Coordinates of C-alpha atoms in Angstrom, one line a residue:
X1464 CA 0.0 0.0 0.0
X1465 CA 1.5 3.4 -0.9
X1466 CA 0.1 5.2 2.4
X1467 CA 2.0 5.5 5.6
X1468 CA 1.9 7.8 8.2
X1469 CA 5.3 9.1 9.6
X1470 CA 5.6 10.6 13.1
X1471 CA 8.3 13.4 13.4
X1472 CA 7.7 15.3 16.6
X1473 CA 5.7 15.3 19.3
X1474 CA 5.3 18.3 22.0
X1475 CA 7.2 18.0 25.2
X1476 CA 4.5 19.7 27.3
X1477 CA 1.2 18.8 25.3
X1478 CA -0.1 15.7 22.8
X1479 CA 0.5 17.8 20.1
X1480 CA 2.5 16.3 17.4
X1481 CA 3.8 17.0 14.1
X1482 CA 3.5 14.1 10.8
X1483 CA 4.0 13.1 7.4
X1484 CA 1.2 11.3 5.4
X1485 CA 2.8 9.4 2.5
X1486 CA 0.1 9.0 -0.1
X1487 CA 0.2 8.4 -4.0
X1488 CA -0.4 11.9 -4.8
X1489 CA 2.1 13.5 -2.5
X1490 CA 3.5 14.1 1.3
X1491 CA 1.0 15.7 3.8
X1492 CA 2.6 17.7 6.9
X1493 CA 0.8 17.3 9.9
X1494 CA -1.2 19.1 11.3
X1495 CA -3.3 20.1 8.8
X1496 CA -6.3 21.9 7.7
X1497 CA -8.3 20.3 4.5
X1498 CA -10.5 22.8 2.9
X1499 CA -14.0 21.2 1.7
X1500 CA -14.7 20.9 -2.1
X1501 CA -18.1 19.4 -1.7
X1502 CA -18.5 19.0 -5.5
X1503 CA -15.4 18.5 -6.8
X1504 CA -14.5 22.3 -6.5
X1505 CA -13.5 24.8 -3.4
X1506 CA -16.4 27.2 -3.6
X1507 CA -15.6 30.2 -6.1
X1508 CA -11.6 29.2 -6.0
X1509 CA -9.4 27.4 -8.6
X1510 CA -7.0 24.9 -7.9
X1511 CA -4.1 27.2 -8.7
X1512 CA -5.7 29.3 -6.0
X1513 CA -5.6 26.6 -3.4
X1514 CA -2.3 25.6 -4.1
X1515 CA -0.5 28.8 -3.6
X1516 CA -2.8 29.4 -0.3
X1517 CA -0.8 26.2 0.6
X1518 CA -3.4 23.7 0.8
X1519 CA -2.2 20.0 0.6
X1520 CA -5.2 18.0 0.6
X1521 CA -9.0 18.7 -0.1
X1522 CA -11.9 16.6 0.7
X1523 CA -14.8 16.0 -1.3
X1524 CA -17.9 14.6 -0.6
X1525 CA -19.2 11.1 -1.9
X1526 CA -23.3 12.1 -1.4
X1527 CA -23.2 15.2 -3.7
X1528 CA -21.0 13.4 -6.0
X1529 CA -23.0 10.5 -6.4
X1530 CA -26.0 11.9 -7.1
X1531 CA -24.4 15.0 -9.3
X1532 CA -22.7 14.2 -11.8
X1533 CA -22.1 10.1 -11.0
X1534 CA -19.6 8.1 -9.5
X1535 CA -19.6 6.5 -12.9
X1536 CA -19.1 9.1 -15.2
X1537 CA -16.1 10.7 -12.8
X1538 CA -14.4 7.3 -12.8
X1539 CA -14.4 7.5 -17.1
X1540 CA -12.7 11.0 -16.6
X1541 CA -10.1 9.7 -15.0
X1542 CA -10.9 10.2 -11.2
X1543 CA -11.6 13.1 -9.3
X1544 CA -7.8 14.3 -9.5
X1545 CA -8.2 14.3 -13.2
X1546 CA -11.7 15.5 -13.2
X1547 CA -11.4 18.4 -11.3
X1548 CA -7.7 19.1 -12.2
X1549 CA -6.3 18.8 -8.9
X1550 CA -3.2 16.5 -8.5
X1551 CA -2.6 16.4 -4.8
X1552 CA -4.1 14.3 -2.3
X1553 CA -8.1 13.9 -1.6
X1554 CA -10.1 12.6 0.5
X1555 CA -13.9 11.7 0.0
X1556 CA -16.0 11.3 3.3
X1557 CA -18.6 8.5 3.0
X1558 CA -21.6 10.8 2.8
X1559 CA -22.8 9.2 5.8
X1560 CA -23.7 12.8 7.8
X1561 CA -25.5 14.2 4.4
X1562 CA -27.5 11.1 4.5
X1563 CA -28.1 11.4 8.4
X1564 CA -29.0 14.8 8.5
X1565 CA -31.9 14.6 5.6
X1566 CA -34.2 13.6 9.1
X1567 CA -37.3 12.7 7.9
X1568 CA -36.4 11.8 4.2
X1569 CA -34.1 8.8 4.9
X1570 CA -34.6 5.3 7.0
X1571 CA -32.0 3.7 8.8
X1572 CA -31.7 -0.1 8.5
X1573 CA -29.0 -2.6 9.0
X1574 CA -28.5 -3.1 5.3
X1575 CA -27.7 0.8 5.4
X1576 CA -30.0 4.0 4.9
X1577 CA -32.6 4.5 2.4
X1578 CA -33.2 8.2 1.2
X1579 CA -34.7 10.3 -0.7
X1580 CA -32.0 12.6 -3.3
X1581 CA -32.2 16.6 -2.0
X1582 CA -32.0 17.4 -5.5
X1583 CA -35.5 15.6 -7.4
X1584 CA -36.9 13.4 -4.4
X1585 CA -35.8 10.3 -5.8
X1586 CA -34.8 7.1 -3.5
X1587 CA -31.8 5.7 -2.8
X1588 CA -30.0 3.1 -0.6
X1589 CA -26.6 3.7 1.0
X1590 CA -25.0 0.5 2.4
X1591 CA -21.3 0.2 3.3
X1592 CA -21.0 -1.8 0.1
X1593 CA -22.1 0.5 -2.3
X1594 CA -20.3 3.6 -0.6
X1595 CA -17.2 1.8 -1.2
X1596 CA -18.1 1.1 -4.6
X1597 CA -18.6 5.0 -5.1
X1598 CA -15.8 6.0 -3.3
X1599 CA -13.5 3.1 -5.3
X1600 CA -14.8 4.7 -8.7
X1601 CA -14.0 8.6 -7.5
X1602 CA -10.3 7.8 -6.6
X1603 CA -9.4 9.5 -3.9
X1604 CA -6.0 8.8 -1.9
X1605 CA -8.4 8.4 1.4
X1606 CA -11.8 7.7 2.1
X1607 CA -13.9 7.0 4.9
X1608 CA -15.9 4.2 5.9
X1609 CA -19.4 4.7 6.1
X1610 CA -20.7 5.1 9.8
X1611 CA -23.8 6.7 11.3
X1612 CA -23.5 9.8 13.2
X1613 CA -25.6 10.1 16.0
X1614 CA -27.3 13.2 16.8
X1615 CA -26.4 15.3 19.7
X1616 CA -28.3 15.4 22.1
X1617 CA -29.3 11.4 22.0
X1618 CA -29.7 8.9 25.0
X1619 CA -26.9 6.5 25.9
X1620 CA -28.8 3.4 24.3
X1621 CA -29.2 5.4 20.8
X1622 CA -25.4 6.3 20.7
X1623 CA -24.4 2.6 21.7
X1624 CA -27.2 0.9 18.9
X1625 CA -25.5 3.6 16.6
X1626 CA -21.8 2.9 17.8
X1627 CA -22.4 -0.9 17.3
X1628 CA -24.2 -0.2 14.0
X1629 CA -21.0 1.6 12.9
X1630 CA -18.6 -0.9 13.7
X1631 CA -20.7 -3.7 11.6
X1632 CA -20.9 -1.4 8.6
X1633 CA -17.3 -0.9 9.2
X1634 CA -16.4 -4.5 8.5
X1635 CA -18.2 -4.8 5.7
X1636 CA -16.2 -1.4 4.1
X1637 CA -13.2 -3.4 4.8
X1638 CA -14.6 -6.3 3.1
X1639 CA -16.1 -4.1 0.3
X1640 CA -12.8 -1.9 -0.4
X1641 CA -10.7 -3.5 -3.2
X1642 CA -8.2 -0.2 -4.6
X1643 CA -4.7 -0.5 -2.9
X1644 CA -3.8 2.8 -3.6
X1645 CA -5.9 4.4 -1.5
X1646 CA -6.3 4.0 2.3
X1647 CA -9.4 3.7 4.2
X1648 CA -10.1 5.0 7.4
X1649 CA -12.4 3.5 10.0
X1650 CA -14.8 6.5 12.3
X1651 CA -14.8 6.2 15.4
X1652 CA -18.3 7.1 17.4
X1653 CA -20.5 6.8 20.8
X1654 CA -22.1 10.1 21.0
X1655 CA -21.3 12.4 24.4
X1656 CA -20.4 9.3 26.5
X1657 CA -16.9 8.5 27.8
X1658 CA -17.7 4.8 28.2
X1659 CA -19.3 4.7 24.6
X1660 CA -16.6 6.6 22.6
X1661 CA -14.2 3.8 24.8
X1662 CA -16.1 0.9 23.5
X1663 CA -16.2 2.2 19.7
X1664 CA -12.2 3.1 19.8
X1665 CA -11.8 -0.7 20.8
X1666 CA -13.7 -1.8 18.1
X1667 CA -12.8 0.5 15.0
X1668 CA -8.9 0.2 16.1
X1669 CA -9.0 -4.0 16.7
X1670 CA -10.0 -3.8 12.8
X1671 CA -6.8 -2.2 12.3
X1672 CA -7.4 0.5 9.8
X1673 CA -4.4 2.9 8.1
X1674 CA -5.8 5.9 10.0
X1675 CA -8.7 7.1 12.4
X1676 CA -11.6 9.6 12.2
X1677 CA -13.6 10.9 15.2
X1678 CA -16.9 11.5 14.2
X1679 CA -19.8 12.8 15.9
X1680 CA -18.5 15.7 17.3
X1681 CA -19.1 19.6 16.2
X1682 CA -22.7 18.1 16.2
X1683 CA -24.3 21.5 18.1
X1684 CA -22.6 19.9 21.7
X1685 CA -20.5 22.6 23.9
X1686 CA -17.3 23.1 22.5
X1687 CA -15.8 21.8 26.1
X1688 CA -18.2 18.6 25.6
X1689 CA -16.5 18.1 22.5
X1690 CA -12.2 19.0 24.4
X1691 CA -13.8 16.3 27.3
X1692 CA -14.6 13.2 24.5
X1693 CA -11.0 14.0 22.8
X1694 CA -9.5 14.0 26.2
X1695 CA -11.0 10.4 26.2
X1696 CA -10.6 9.7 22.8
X1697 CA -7.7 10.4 20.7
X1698 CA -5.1 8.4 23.4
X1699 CA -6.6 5.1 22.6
X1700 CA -5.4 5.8 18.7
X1701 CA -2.1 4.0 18.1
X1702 CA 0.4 6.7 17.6
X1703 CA 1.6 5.8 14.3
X1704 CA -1.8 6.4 12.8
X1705 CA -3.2 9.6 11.5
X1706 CA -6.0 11.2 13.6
X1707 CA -8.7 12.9 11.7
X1708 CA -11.4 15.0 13.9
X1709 CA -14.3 15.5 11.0
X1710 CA -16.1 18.8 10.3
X1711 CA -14.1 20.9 13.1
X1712 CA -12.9 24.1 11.6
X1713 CA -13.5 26.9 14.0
X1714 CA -9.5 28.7 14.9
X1715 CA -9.6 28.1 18.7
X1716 CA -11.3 24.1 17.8
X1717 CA -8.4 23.3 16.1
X1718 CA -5.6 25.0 17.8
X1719 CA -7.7 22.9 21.6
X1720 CA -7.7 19.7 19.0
X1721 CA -3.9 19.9 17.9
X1722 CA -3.0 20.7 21.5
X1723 CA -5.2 17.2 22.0
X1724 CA -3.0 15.3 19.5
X1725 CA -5.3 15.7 16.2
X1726 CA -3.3 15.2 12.9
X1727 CA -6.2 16.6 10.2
X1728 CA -9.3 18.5 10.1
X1729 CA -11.6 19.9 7.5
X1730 CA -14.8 22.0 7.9
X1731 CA -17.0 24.3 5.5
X1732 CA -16.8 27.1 8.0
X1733 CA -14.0 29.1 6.4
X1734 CA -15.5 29.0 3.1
X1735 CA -19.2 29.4 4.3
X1736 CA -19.0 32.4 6.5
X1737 CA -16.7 34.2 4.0
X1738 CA -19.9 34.0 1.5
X1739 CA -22.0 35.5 4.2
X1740 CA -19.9 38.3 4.8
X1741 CA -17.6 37.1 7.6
X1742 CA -13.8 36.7 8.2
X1743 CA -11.2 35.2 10.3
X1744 CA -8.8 37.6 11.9
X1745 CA -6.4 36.5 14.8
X1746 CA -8.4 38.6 17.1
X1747 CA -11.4 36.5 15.8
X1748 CA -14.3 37.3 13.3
X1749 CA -14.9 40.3 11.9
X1750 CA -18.6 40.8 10.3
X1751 CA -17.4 43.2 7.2
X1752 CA -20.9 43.4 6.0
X1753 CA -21.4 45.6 8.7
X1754 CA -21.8 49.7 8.5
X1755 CA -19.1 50.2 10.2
X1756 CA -16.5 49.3 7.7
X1757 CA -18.1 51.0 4.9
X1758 CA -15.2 53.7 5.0
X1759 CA -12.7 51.6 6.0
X1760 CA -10.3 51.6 4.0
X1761 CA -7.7 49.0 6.4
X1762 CA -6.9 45.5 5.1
X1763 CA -9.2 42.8 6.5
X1764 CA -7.0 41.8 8.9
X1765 CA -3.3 43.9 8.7
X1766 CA -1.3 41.0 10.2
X1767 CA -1.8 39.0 7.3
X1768 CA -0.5 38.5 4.6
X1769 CA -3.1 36.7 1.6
X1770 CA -4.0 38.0 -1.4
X1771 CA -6.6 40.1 -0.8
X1772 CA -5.4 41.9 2.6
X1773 CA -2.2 43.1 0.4
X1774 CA -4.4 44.3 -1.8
X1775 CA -8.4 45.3 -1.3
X1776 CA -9.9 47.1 1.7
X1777 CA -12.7 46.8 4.0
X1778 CA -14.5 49.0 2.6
X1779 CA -14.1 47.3 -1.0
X1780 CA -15.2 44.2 -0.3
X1781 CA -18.3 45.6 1.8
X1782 CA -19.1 46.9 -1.3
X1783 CA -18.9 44.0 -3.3
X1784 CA -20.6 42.2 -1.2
X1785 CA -23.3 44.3 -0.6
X1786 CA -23.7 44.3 -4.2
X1787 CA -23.4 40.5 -4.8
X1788 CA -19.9 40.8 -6.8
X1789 CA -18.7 37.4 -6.6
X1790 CA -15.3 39.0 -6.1
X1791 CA -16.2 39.6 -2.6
X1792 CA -16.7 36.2 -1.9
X1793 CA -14.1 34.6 -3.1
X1794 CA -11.7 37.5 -2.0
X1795 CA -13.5 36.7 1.7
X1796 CA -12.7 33.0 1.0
X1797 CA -9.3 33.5 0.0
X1798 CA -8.5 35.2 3.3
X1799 CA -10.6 32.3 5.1
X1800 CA -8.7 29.6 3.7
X1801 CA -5.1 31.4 4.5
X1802 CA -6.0 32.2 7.5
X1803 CA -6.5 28.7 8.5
X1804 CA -3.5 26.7 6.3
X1805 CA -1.2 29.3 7.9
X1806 CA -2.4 28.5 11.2
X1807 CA -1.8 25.2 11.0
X1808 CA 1.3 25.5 9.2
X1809 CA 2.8 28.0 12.0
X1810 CA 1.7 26.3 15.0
X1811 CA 3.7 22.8 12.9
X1812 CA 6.8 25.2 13.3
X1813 CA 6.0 25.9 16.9
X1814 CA 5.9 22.2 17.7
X1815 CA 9.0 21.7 16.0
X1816 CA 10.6 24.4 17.7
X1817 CA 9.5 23.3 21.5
X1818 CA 7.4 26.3 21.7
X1819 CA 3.9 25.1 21.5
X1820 CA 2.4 26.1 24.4
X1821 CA 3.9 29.6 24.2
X1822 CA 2.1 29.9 20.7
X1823 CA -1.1 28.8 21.9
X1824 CA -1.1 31.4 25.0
X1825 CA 0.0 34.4 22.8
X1826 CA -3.1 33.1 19.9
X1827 CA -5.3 33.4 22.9
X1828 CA -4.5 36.3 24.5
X1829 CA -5.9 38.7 21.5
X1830 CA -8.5 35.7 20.1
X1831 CA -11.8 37.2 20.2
X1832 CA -11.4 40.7 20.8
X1833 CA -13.2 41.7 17.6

């Protein structure tokens, strides 16, 4: 298998770590951010864009892409790295939460989850088999096993029914998975209970997958719920595996979840609130829809560095956006998805410099001013 997971550094004081993901379309420094291309595309943003803002890895998603444009017709393009003209690693997520979170339009069974498409109503039935089968076809370097993702809040006998379900639709994705060039990654579940997230680490990790998602968390729990289930969590992952906490994207979530020893995250957040107006600044969000930077002619944020804070202005991309330019978006996303990549890249140099925990204090003590 041409995946392996290489373990540099890990932080004297903390878990936090520093890595190297070997995969067949390139190395992967750890800790790392993964911006979402739902569709095959970062929202409003080439590829040539994402690779000079750094990013080493984006994840797609295996629902939308099955159902627009086909698993079928991506996998006669070439794959997704050919089909979307992006050759450095991807990883597809099962689909499992999009199918989860259409409530009343899908039915969960053992043979997997029956639902109806968001797009034209029609059904459909996810099982571990045929999510493998999609995610074979699109060609990522990673994908994830389909699980089910309990809701939060749920009682303890749900999350443990869930949990077990998981683990049995794991072992039919190991079963299922035939492409050697791409490694699959077993989620681990149980909901807001210690005991439960215990019982489906033992499970997931005795079917000894190449790497580890935590699932089910940055459900709408407290963000300390969700620092008290990594506390319990990511220790009982071997340490030569990769640790991926899914759908966690938020600054001061993934600075708490590298301090935590979390390898990789991805989220839509950077991308979704730079659409609506809002950016990520070091001393937290800043609303630039907002009246008060209509004659503001500052940077977004003048400690960075992207594209558009050397060279548009507050008041600029108010305008823009106030006036439904799609410039302002994707100059808001551009700034998004540096802010993030270089966080992640500059806290991997704190680590390796033995000055972690200093970095984390001095991000905190302006985070959130704004």
């Amino acid at each position: 298998m041409s995946f392996k997971f290489e373990l540099i550094k890990e932080c004297k004081d903390t878990k936090a770590r520093v890595g190297k993901l070997h995969t067949p379309h390139g190395i992967i420094e750890t800790p790392i951010f993964m911006p979402v291309g739902t569709q095959a595309t970062v929202k409003s943003l080439s590829p040539e864009e994402l690779e000079d803002l750094g990013a080493q890895i984006i994840l797609s998603n295996t629902y939308h892409l099955y159902l627009r444009p086909g698993h079928d017709l991506v996998q006669e393009a070439g794959g997704l790295h050919k089909f979307m003209n992006w050759d450095k690693p991807i990883l597809t997520d099962s689909g499992g939460f999009q199918v989860f979170s259409l409530g009343d339009f899908r039915t969960i069974k053992e043979e997997g989850v029956e639902f109806r498409s968001h797009l034209d109503g029609s059904k459909h039935l996810f099982t571990p088999e045929k999510v493998i089968e999609i995610e074979n076809a699109l060609g990522a370097d990673i994908i994830m096993a389909f699980d089910e993702c309990a809701p939060y809040p749920c009682s303890f006998e749900y999350a443990k029914d869930s949990l077990e379900r998981t683990t049995r639709w794991a072992e039919r994705c190991k079963k299922a998975h035939q492409r050697e060039d791409q490694a699959l990654f077993g989620i681990i579940q149980g909901g807001m209970y210690r005991e439960l997230r215990e019982q489906s680490a033992r499970e997931i990790i005795s079917l000894d997958f190449p790497g580890y998602g935590i699932g089910g968390l940055s459900v709408g729990e407290p963000k300390e719920l969700m620092y008290e289930m990594l506390d319990y969590t990511v220790p009982l992952i071997p340490k030569d595996k990769p640790r991926y906490l899914m759908g966690v994207g938020a600054p001061d979530n993934v600075v708490e979840g590298i301090m935590r020893g979390v390898d990789m995250f991805d989220c839509v957040l950077p991308t979704r609130i730079a659409r609506n107006g809002t950016v990520m600044s070091k001393r937290g969000k800043i609303v630039i829809r907002n009246a008060k930077y209509a004659r503001d002619f500052r940077p977004l944020d003048s400690e960075c560095s992207c594209y558009t804070c050397r060279n548009y202005s507050r008041a600029y991309i108010r305008h823009l956006l106030k006036a439904d330019e799609i410039l302002g978006l994707r100059l808001t996303s551009i700034h998004n998805l540096h802010f993030l990549l270089t966080l992640v890249k500059e806290i991997r140099e704190a680590i390796l410099e033995d000055r972690f925990l200093e970095f984390k204090e001095e991000f905190y003590e302006h985070y959130g001013e704004v």
